[in-house]
GROMACS .gro file of C-alpha atoms in nm:
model
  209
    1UNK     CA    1  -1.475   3.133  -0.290
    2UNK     CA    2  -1.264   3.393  -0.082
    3UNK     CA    3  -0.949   3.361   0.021
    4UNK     CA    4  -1.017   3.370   0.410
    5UNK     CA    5  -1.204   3.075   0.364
    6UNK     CA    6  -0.967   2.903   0.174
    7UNK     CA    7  -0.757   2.932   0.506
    8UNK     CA    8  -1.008   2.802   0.718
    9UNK     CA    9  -0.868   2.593   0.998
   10UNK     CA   10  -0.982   2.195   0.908
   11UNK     CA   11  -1.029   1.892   1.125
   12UNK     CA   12  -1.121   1.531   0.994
   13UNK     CA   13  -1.459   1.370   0.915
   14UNK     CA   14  -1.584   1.208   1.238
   15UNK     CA   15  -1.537   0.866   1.149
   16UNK     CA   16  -1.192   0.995   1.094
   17UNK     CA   17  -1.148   1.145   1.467
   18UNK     CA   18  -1.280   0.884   1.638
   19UNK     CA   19  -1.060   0.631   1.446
   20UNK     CA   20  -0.745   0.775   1.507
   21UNK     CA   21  -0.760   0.690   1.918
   22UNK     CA   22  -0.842   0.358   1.837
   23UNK     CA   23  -0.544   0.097   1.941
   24UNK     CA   24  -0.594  -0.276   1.810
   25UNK     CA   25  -0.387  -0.564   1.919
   26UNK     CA   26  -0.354  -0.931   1.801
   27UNK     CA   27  -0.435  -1.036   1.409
   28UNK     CA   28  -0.742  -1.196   1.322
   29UNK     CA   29  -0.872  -1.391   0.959
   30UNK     CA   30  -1.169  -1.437   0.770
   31UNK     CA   31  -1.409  -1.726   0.812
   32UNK     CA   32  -1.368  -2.021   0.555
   33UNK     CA   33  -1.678  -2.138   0.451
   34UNK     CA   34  -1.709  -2.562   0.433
   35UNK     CA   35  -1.672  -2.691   0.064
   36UNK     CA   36  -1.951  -2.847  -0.074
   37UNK     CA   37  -1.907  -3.252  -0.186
   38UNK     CA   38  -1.822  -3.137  -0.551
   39UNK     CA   39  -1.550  -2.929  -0.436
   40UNK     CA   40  -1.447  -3.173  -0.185
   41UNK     CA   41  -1.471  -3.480  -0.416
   42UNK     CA   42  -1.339  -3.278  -0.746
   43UNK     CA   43  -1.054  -3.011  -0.657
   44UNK     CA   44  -0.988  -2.932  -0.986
   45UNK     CA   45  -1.314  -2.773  -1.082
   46UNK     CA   46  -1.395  -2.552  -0.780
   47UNK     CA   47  -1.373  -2.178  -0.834
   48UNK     CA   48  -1.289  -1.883  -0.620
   49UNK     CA   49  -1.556  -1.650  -0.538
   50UNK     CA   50  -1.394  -1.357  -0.741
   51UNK     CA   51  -1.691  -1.079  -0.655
   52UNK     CA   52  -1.646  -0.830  -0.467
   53UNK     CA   53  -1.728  -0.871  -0.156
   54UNK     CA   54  -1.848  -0.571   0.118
   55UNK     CA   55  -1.700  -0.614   0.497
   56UNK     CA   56  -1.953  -0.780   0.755
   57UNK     CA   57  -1.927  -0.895   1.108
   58UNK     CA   58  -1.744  -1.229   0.997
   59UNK     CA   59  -1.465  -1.106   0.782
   60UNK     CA   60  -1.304  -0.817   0.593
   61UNK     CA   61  -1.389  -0.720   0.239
   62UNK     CA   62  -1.267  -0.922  -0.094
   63UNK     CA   63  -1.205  -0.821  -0.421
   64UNK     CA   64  -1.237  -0.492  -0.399
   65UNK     CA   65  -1.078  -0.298  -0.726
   66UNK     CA   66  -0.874   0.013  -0.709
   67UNK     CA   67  -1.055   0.311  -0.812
   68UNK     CA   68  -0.912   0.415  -1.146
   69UNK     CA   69  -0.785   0.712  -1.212
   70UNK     CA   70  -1.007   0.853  -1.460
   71UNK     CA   71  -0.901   1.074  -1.818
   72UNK     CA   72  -1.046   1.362  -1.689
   73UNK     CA   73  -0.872   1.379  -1.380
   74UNK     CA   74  -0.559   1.436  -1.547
   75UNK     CA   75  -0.651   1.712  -1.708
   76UNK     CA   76  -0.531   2.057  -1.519
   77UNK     CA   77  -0.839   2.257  -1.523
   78UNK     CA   78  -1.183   2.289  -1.384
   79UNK     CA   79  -1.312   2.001  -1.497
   80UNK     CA   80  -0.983   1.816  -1.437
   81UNK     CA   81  -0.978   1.962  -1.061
   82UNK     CA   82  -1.335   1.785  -0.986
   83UNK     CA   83  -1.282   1.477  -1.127
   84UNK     CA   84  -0.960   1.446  -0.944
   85UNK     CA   85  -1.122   1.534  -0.638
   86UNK     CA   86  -1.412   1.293  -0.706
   87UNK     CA   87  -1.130   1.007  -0.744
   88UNK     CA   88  -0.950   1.114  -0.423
   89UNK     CA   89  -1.284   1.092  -0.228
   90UNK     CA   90  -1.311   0.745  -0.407
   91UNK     CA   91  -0.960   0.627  -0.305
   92UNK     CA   92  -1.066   0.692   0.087
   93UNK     CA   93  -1.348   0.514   0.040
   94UNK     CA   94  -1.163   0.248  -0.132
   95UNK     CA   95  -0.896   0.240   0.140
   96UNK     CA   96  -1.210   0.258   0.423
   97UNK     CA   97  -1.345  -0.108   0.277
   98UNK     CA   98  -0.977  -0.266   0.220
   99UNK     CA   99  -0.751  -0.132   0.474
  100UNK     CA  100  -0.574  -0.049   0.193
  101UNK     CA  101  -0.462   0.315   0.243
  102UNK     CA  102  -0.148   0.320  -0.017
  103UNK     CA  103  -0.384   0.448  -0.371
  104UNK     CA  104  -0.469   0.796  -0.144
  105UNK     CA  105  -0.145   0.836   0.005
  106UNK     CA  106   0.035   0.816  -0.369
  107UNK     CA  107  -0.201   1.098  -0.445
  108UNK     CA  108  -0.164   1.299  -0.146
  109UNK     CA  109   0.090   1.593  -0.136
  110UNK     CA  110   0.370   1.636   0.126
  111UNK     CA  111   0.193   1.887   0.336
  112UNK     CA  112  -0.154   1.712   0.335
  113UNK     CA  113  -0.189   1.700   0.724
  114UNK     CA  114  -0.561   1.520   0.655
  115UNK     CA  115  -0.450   1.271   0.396
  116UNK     CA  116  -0.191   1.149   0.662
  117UNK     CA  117  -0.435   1.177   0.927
  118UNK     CA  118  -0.709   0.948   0.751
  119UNK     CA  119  -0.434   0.693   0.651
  120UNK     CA  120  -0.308   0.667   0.997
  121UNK     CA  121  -0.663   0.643   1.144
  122UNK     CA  122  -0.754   0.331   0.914
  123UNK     CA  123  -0.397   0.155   0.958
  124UNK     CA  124  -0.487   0.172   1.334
  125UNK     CA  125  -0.807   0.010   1.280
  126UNK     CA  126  -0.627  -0.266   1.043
  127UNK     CA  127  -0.328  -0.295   1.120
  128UNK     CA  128  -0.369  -0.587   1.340
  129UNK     CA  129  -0.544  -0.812   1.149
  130UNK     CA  130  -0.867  -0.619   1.228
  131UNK     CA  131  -1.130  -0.412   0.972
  132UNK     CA  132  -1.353  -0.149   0.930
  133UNK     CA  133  -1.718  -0.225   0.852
  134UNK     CA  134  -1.915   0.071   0.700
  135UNK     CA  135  -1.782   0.426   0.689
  136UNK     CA  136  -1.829   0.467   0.316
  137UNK     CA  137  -1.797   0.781   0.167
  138UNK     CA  138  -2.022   0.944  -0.072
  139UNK     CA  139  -1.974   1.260  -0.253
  140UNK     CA  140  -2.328   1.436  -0.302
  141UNK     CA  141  -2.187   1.790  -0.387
  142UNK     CA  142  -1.906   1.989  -0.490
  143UNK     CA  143  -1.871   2.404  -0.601
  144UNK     CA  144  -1.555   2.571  -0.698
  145UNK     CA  145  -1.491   2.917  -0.822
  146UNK     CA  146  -1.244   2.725  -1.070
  147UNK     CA  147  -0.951   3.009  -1.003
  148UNK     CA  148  -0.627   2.878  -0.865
  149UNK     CA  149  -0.449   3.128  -0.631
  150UNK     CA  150  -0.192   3.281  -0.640
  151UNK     CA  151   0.007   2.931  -0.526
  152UNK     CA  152  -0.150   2.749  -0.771
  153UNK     CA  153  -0.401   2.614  -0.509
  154UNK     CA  154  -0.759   2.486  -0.635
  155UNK     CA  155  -0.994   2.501  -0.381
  156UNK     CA  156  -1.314   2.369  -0.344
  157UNK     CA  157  -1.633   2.292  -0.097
  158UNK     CA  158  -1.780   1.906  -0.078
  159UNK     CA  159  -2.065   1.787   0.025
  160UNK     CA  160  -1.966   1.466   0.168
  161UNK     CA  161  -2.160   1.154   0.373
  162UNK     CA  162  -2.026   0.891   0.541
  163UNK     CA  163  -2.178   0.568   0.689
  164UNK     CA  164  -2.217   0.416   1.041
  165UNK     CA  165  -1.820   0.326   1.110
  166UNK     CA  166  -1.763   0.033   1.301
  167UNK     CA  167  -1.476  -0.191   1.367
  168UNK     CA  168  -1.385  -0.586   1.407
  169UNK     CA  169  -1.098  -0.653   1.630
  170UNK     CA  170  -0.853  -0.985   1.625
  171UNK     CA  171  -1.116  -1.161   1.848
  172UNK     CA  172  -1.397  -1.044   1.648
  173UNK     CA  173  -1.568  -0.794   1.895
  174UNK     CA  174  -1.740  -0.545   1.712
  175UNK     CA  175  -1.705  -0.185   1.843
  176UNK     CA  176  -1.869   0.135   1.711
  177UNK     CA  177  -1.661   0.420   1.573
  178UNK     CA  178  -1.888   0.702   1.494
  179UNK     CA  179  -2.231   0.738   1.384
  180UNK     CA  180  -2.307   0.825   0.960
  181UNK     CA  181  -2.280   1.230   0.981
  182UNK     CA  182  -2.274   1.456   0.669
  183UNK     CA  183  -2.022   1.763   0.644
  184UNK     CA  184  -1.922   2.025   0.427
  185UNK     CA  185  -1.554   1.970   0.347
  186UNK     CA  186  -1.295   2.202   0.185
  187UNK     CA  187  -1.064   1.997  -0.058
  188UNK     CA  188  -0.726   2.199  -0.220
  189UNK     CA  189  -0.543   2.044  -0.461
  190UNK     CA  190  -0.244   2.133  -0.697
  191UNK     CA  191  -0.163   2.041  -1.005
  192UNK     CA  192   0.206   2.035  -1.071
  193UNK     CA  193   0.465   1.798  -1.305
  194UNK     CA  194   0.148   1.601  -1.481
  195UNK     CA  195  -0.052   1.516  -1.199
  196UNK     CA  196  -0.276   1.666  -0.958
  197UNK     CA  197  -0.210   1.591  -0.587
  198UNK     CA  198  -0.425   1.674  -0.312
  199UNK     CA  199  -0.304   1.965  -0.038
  200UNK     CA  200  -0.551   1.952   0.179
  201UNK     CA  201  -0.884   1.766   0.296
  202UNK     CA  202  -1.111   1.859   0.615
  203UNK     CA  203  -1.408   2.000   0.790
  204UNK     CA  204  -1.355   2.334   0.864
  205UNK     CA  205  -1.367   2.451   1.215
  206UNK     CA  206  -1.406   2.824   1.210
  207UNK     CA  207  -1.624   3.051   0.957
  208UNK     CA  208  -1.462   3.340   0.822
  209UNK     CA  209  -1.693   3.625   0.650
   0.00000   0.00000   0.00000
């Protein structure tokens, strides 16, 4: 992978864009499903639904777990840079179903325009009380020279694909984002004190030869 792609120019995944000029108002709550007799007549032996539980039209996702981060991914070298990546791309998707943006952001560097970018765009979407239905990521491909730079920069090109995007406001109105779309996205990370953080995260917008 050269170097003048490396400084390719980036912009977000769709989904992303179009998320980021959305303005909610109000706050909003899931449904509550009627308890059956049993649960009605006994308290003491219902149970919570403890499964998780995908977004729909009616309420925001449950029980979704944080994405672990995985042995490998601590690891600083090739194999180490993928597997962190792979988590990364699993802590936006986490933070797509839940709102939940704070597992990305801890491993986001300082200067990652994108990471900020994609947090901001779902707290927009959720930070009203509303949530995001769909827009799950999917990582399908990923190639890296495996040579840091001369910054210590690991660089590498994703294939990623996202799902139909929608959003539920506070008075449950459904509203389409952006449509699924696919995209080849350059990912840099660094790994520095322990840890690998990521540095940067987009679609690039201009091809360099």
């Amino acid at each position: 992978m050269s170097m003048a792609l490396r400084r390719t120019l980036r912009t977000a995944l769709p989904a992303l864009a179009a998320a980021s000029a959305l303005a909610l108002t109000g706050c909003t709550g899931g449904s509550t499903a009627n308890p059956s007799p049993s649960e009605t007549a006994n308290p003491a032996t219902s149970t919570i639904d403890a499964r998780p539980t995908p977004a729909s039209s009616t309420e925001p996702a449950r029980n979704i777990p944080v994405p672990e981060l995985p042995e490998a991914a601590k690891q600083n070298t090739k194999e180490g840079f993928e597997a962190f990546v792979r988590h990364y791309i699993s802590l936006l998707d986490y933070a797509y179903q839940t709102g939940d943006t704070e597992p990305a952001l801890d491993h986001a560097g300082a200067g990652c325009t994108m990471c900020g970018t994609s947090a901001k765009s779902i707290d927009a979407a959720t930070a009203a009380g509303g949530w995001i239905i769909g827009g799950r990521l999917t990582l399908s491909g990923f190639s890296t020279d495996g040579i840091p730079d001369a910054n210590g920069l690991w660089t590498a090109e994703v294939e990623l694909h996202q799902t139909e995007t929608s959003n539920v406001s506070q008075s449950g109105s459904v509203s389409a984002l952006a449509p699924a779309a696919s995209a080849t996205v350059l990912a840099t990370a660094e790994y520095a004190n322990g840890r690998w953080s990521m540095s940067d995260l987009g679609v690039p917008t201009e091809a360099h030869q």
